[in-house]
PDB file of C-alpha atoms in Angstrom:
ATOM      1  CA  MET A  14       0.245   0.175   0.036  1.00  0.00           C
ATOM      2  CA  TYR A  15       2.388   2.318   0.689  1.00  0.00           C
ATOM      3  CA  LEU A  16       4.188   1.774  -3.657  1.00  0.00           C
ATOM      4  CA  ALA A  17       1.047   2.489  -4.018  1.00  0.00           C
ATOM      5  CA  ARG A  18       0.342   5.664  -2.118  1.00  0.00           C
ATOM      6  CA  LEU A  19       4.380   6.687  -3.417  1.00  0.00           C
ATOM      7  CA  ASP A  20       3.384   5.882  -7.179  1.00  0.00           C
ATOM      8  CA  TRP A  21      -0.155   8.655  -6.286  1.00  0.00           C
ATOM      9  CA  HIS A  22       2.590  11.305  -5.234  1.00  0.00           C
ATOM     10  CA  LEU A  23       5.134  10.846  -7.500  1.00  0.00           C
ATOM     11  CA  GLU A  24       2.877  11.262 -10.995  1.00  0.00           C
ATOM     12  CA  GLY A  25       2.962  14.960  -9.846  1.00  0.00           C
ATOM     13  CA  ALA A  26       6.284  15.005  -9.197  1.00  0.00           C
ATOM     14  CA  VAL A  27       8.618  13.322 -11.604  1.00  0.00           C
ATOM     15  CA  SER A  28       7.696  11.629 -15.494  1.00  0.00           C
ATOM     16  CA  ALA A  29       6.344   8.055 -15.589  1.00  0.00           C
ATOM     17  CA  ALA A  30       9.933   6.244 -16.558  1.00  0.00           C
ATOM     18  CA  GLU A  31      11.144   7.526 -13.601  1.00  0.00           C
ATOM     19  CA  ARG A  32       8.594   6.577 -11.779  1.00  0.00           C
ATOM     20  CA  ARG A  33       8.968   3.037 -12.785  1.00  0.00           C
ATOM     21  CA  ARG A  34      12.760   2.740 -12.154  1.00  0.00           C
ATOM     22  CA  ILE A  35      11.936   4.656  -8.326  1.00  0.00           C
ATOM     23  CA  LEU A  36       9.432   1.706  -7.794  1.00  0.00           C
ATOM     24  CA  ARG A  37      10.994  -0.672  -8.580  1.00  0.00           C
ATOM     25  CA  SER A  38      14.494  -0.023  -7.102  1.00  0.00           C
ATOM     26  CA  LEU A  39      12.963   0.991  -3.554  1.00  0.00           C
ATOM     27  CA  ARG A  40      10.594  -3.108  -3.801  1.00  0.00           C
ATOM     28  CA  GLU A  41      13.938  -4.275  -3.926  1.00  0.00           C
ATOM     29  CA  GLU A  42      15.680  -2.056  -1.484  1.00  0.00           C
ATOM     30  CA  ILE A  43      12.456  -3.543   0.913  1.00  0.00           C
ATOM     31  CA  ALA A  44      12.351  -6.542  -0.227  1.00  0.00           C
ATOM     32  CA  ALA A  45      15.986  -7.223   0.507  1.00  0.00           C
ATOM     33  CA  ASP A  46      16.270  -5.233   3.708  1.00  0.00           C
ATOM     34  CA  PRO A  47      16.764  -7.935   7.168  1.00  0.00           C
ATOM     35  CA  ARG A  48      14.724  -5.404   8.763  1.00  0.00           C
ATOM     36  CA  PRO A  49      10.965  -5.796   9.455  1.00  0.00           C
ATOM     37  CA  ALA A  50       8.671  -4.184   7.221  1.00  0.00           C
ATOM     38  CA  GLU A  51       7.408  -2.063   8.787  1.00  0.00           C
ATOM     39  CA  VAL A  52      10.796  -0.721  10.233  1.00  0.00           C
ATOM     40  CA  VAL A  53      11.853   0.329   7.133  1.00  0.00           C
ATOM     41  CA  LEU A  54       8.881   1.988   5.755  1.00  0.00           C
ATOM     42  CA  ALA A  55       8.661   3.991   9.296  1.00  0.00           C
ATOM     43  CA  ASP A  56      11.988   5.188   8.088  1.00  0.00           C
ATOM     44  CA  LEU A  57      10.979   5.995   4.613  1.00  0.00           C
ATOM     45  CA  GLY A  58       8.613   8.569   5.773  1.00  0.00           C
ATOM     46  CA  SER A  59       5.230   9.765   4.117  1.00  0.00           C
ATOM     47  CA  PRO A  60       4.599   8.842   0.739  1.00  0.00           C
ATOM     48  CA  ARG A  61       4.030  12.561  -0.083  1.00  0.00           C
ATOM     49  CA  ALA A  62       6.862  13.411   1.304  1.00  0.00           C
ATOM     50  CA  LEU A  63       9.371  11.535  -0.190  1.00  0.00           C
ATOM     51  CA  ALA A  64       7.432  11.859  -3.774  1.00  0.00           C
ATOM     52  CA  LEU A  65       8.402  15.274  -2.608  1.00  0.00           C
ATOM     53  CA  ARG A  66      12.914  14.583  -2.680  1.00  0.00           C
ATOM     54  CA  TYR A  67      12.514  12.600  -5.062  1.00  0.00           C
ATOM     55  CA  GLY A  68      10.792  15.435  -7.428  1.00  0.00           C
ATOM     56  CA  GLU A  69      12.762  18.030  -5.987  1.00  0.00           C
ATOM     57  CA  GLY A  70      13.826  21.247  -8.525  1.00  0.00           C
ATOM     58  CA  GLU A  71      11.824  18.551 -11.114  1.00  0.00           C
ATOM     59  CA  ARG A  72       8.662  21.059 -12.855  1.00  0.00           C
ATOM     60  CA  PRO A  73       5.206  20.536 -11.787  1.00  0.00           C
ATOM     61  CA  ARG A  74       2.815  18.046 -13.825  1.00  0.00           C
ATOM     62  CA  PRO A  75       0.299  17.316 -15.064  1.00  0.00           C
ATOM     63  CA  LEU A  76      -2.355  15.369 -12.629  1.00  0.00           C
ATOM     64  CA  TRP A  77      -3.790  12.337 -14.411  1.00  0.00           C
ATOM     65  CA  GLN A  78      -4.968   9.520 -12.022  1.00  0.00           C
ATOM     66  CA  ILE A  79      -6.619  12.451  -9.733  1.00  0.00           C
ATOM     67  CA  GLY A  80      -8.036  13.959 -12.910  1.00  0.00           C
ATOM     68  CA  ILE A  81      -9.818  10.762 -13.713  1.00  0.00           C
ATOM     69  CA  LEU A  82     -11.292  10.667 -10.791  1.00  0.00           C
ATOM     70  CA  THR A  83     -12.678  13.877 -10.793  1.00  0.00           C
ATOM     71  CA  ALA A  84     -14.768  13.522 -13.659  1.00  0.00           C
ATOM     72  CA  ALA A  85     -16.012  10.510 -12.778  1.00  0.00           C
ATOM     73  CA  ALA A  86     -17.331  11.995  -9.761  1.00  0.00           C
ATOM     74  CA  ALA A  87     -18.147  15.087 -11.508  1.00  0.00           C
ATOM     75  CA  LEU A  88     -20.246  12.380 -14.144  1.00  0.00           C
ATOM     76  CA  LEU A  89     -21.013  10.603 -11.802  1.00  0.00           C
ATOM     77  CA  ALA A  90     -23.141  13.545 -10.212  1.00  0.00           C
ATOM     78  CA  TYR A  91     -24.366  14.524 -12.886  1.00  0.00           C
ATOM     79  CA  TRP A  92     -26.161  11.999 -13.519  1.00  0.00           C
ATOM     80  CA  VAL A  93     -27.393  11.796  -9.697  1.00  0.00           C
ATOM     81  CA  LEU A  94     -28.849  15.197 -10.044  1.00  0.00           C
ATOM     82  CA  PHE A  95     -30.604  14.390 -13.767  1.00  0.00           C
ATOM     83  CA  GLY A  96     -32.038  12.218 -12.012  1.00  0.00           C
ATOM     84  CA  ALA A  97     -32.771  13.928  -9.093  1.00  0.00           C
ATOM     85  CA  PHE A  98     -34.176  16.565 -11.631  1.00  0.00           C
ATOM     86  CA  THR A  99     -36.542  13.959 -13.480  1.00  0.00           C
ATOM     87  CA  GLY A 100     -38.200  11.989 -10.765  1.00  0.00           C
ATOM     88  CA  GLY A 101     -38.909  15.882  -8.958  1.00  0.00           C
ATOM     89  CA  MET A 102     -40.740  16.143 -12.003  1.00  0.00           C
ATOM     90  CA  LEU A 103     -42.510  12.443 -12.321  1.00  0.00           C
ATOM     91  CA  ALA A 104     -43.356  13.304  -8.682  1.00  0.00           C
ATOM     92  CA  ALA A 105     -45.024  16.575  -9.546  1.00  0.00           C
ATOM     93  CA  VAL A 106     -46.766  15.384 -12.207  1.00  0.00           C
ATOM     94  CA  ASP A 107     -47.711  11.828 -10.356  1.00  0.00           C
ATOM     95  CA  SER A 108     -49.489  14.507  -7.608  1.00  0.00           C
ATOM     96  CA  ALA A 109     -51.810  15.941  -9.515  1.00  0.00           C
ATOM     97  CA  ALA A 110     -52.595  13.699 -12.763  1.00  0.00           C
ATOM     98  CA  PRO A 111     -53.491  14.097 -15.509  1.00  0.00           C
ATOM     99  CA  MET A 112     -50.176  16.194 -16.491  1.00  0.00           C
ATOM    100  CA  ARG A 113     -47.652  17.120 -18.524  1.00  0.00           C
ATOM    101  CA  ALA A 114     -44.555  18.900 -17.670  1.00  0.00           C
ATOM    102  CA  ASP A 115     -41.687  20.378 -19.872  1.00  0.00           C
ATOM    103  CA  ALA A 116     -39.249  21.248 -18.476  1.00  0.00           C
ATOM    104  CA  THR A 117     -35.018  21.577 -19.218  1.00  0.00           C
ATOM    105  CA  PHE A 118     -32.118  20.260 -17.049  1.00  0.00           C
ATOM    106  CA  LEU A 119     -28.717  22.085 -17.896  1.00  0.00           C
ATOM    107  CA  PHE A 120     -29.751  21.853 -22.021  1.00  0.00           C
ATOM    108  CA  VAL A 121     -31.328  19.487 -22.034  1.00  0.00           C
ATOM    109  CA  PRO A 122     -35.116  18.651 -22.767  1.00  0.00           C
ATOM    110  CA  VAL A 123     -36.858  16.721 -19.958  1.00  0.00           C
ATOM    111  CA  MET A 124     -41.040  15.854 -19.962  1.00  0.00           C
ATOM    112  CA  ALA A 125     -43.488  13.692 -18.246  1.00  0.00           C
ATOM    113  CA  PHE A 126     -46.122  12.978 -17.758  1.00  0.00           C
ATOM    114  CA  SER A 127     -48.806  11.380 -15.577  1.00  0.00           C
ATOM    115  CA  ASP A 128     -52.195   9.899 -16.587  1.00  0.00           C
ATOM    116  CA  ASP A 129     -55.085   7.273 -16.181  1.00  0.00           C
ATOM    117  CA  GLU A 130     -52.659   4.375 -17.503  1.00  0.00           C
ATOM    118  CA  GLY A 131     -49.062   5.493 -16.331  1.00  0.00           C
ATOM    119  CA  ILE A 132     -46.910   7.999 -15.342  1.00  0.00           C
ATOM    120  CA  GLY A 133     -44.061   7.751 -17.070  1.00  0.00           C
ATOM    121  CA  ILE A 134     -40.668  10.612 -18.066  1.00  0.00           C
ATOM    122  CA  GLY A 135     -38.243  11.442 -21.194  1.00  0.00           C
ATOM    123  CA  TRP A 136     -35.665  13.355 -22.721  1.00  0.00           C
ATOM    124  CA  SER A 137     -34.585  14.575 -26.412  1.00  0.00           C
ATOM    125  CA  GLY A 138     -32.119  12.880 -28.564  1.00  0.00           C
ATOM    126  CA  GLY A 139     -30.151  15.702 -29.683  1.00  0.00           C
ATOM    127  CA  TRP A 140     -26.864  16.732 -29.195  1.00  0.00           C
ATOM    128  CA  GLU A 141     -27.447  18.423 -26.270  1.00  0.00           C
ATOM    129  CA  TRP A 142     -27.540  14.974 -24.448  1.00  0.00           C
ATOM    130  CA  LEU A 143     -23.941  14.544 -25.860  1.00  0.00           C
ATOM    131  CA  ILE A 144     -22.543  17.967 -25.310  1.00  0.00           C
ATOM    132  CA  VAL A 145     -23.290  18.231 -21.481  1.00  0.00           C
ATOM    133  CA  PRO A 146     -21.525  15.500 -19.984  1.00  0.00           C
ATOM    134  CA  PHE A 147     -18.703  15.720 -22.627  1.00  0.00           C
ATOM    135  CA  VAL A 148     -18.175  19.637 -21.390  1.00  0.00           C
ATOM    136  CA  ILE A 149     -18.507  19.207 -17.440  1.00  0.00           C
ATOM    137  CA  VAL A 150     -15.842  15.998 -18.220  1.00  0.00           C
ATOM    138  CA  THR A 151     -13.320  17.067 -19.782  1.00  0.00           C
ATOM    139  CA  LEU A 152     -13.664  20.713 -17.546  1.00  0.00           C
ATOM    140  CA  ALA A 153     -13.450  18.690 -14.643  1.00  0.00           C
ATOM    141  CA  LEU A 154     -10.474  16.295 -15.856  1.00  0.00           C
ATOM    142  CA  LEU A 155      -8.142  19.753 -16.801  1.00  0.00           C
ATOM    143  CA  LEU A 156      -9.064  21.115 -13.507  1.00  0.00           C
ATOM    144  CA  GLY A 157      -8.583  17.515 -11.179  1.00  0.00           C
ATOM    145  CA  ALA A 158      -5.323  16.844 -13.722  1.00  0.00           C
ATOM    146  CA  ARG A 159      -4.512  20.905 -12.767  1.00  0.00           C
ATOM    147  CA  VAL A 160      -3.154  20.655 -16.716  1.00  0.00           C
ATOM    148  CA  TRP A 161      -1.778  24.426 -15.611  1.00  0.00           C
ATOM    149  CA  ARG A 162       0.947  22.801 -14.847  1.00  0.00           C
ATOM    150  CA  LEU A 163       1.969  21.778 -19.011  1.00  0.00           C
ATOM    151  CA  PHE A 164       2.123  25.656 -19.427  1.00  0.00           C
ATOM    152  CA  ARG A 165       4.180  27.029 -16.486  1.00  0.00           C
ATOM    153  CA  ARG A 166       7.389  28.713 -16.964  1.00  0.00           C
ATOM    154  CA  ASP A 167      10.499  27.559 -15.613  1.00  0.00           C
ATOM    155  CA  SER A 168      11.633  30.434 -13.075  1.00  0.00           C
ATOM    156  CA  ASN A 169      15.073  29.283 -13.332  1.00  0.00           C
ATOM    157  CA  PRO A 170      15.831  29.726 -17.310  1.00  0.00           C
ATOM    158  CA  MET A 171      19.138  27.815 -18.301  1.00  0.00           C
ATOM    159  CA  PRO A 172      21.400  29.306 -19.747  1.00  0.00           C
TER     160      PRO A 172
END
């Protein structure tokens, strides 16, 4: 678990090839050390501090793993909010049957109806159905990954 957490923190500090080399080397050193693993890991310190030491002097890199998790969480939140919105519309039209209601959730037209034969919900299958989640996921990915690190100028240019 320690090495997984270290890998997580190294992503923003060193390149992928360097990260693999560091993890392989540490794994071998921990396995070769005769002391108990808990003692060896305690001597290494926290994974975050160790990653910062390895990345000292390096330019910060985007955190793509965190960006992907942020994008997934944003998409899940969108689906949950959309479901709650349509469920609320359905509850409103069902309480006043027969009734039909039309609304818009983040540019997506939503319709709910209730009559003597049943209840139902529906939404448009236009481009907005694809574009809105795509924009949400893209923004969450870019913000979560801290993509602006790609465009940061070096504060100490080489002579």
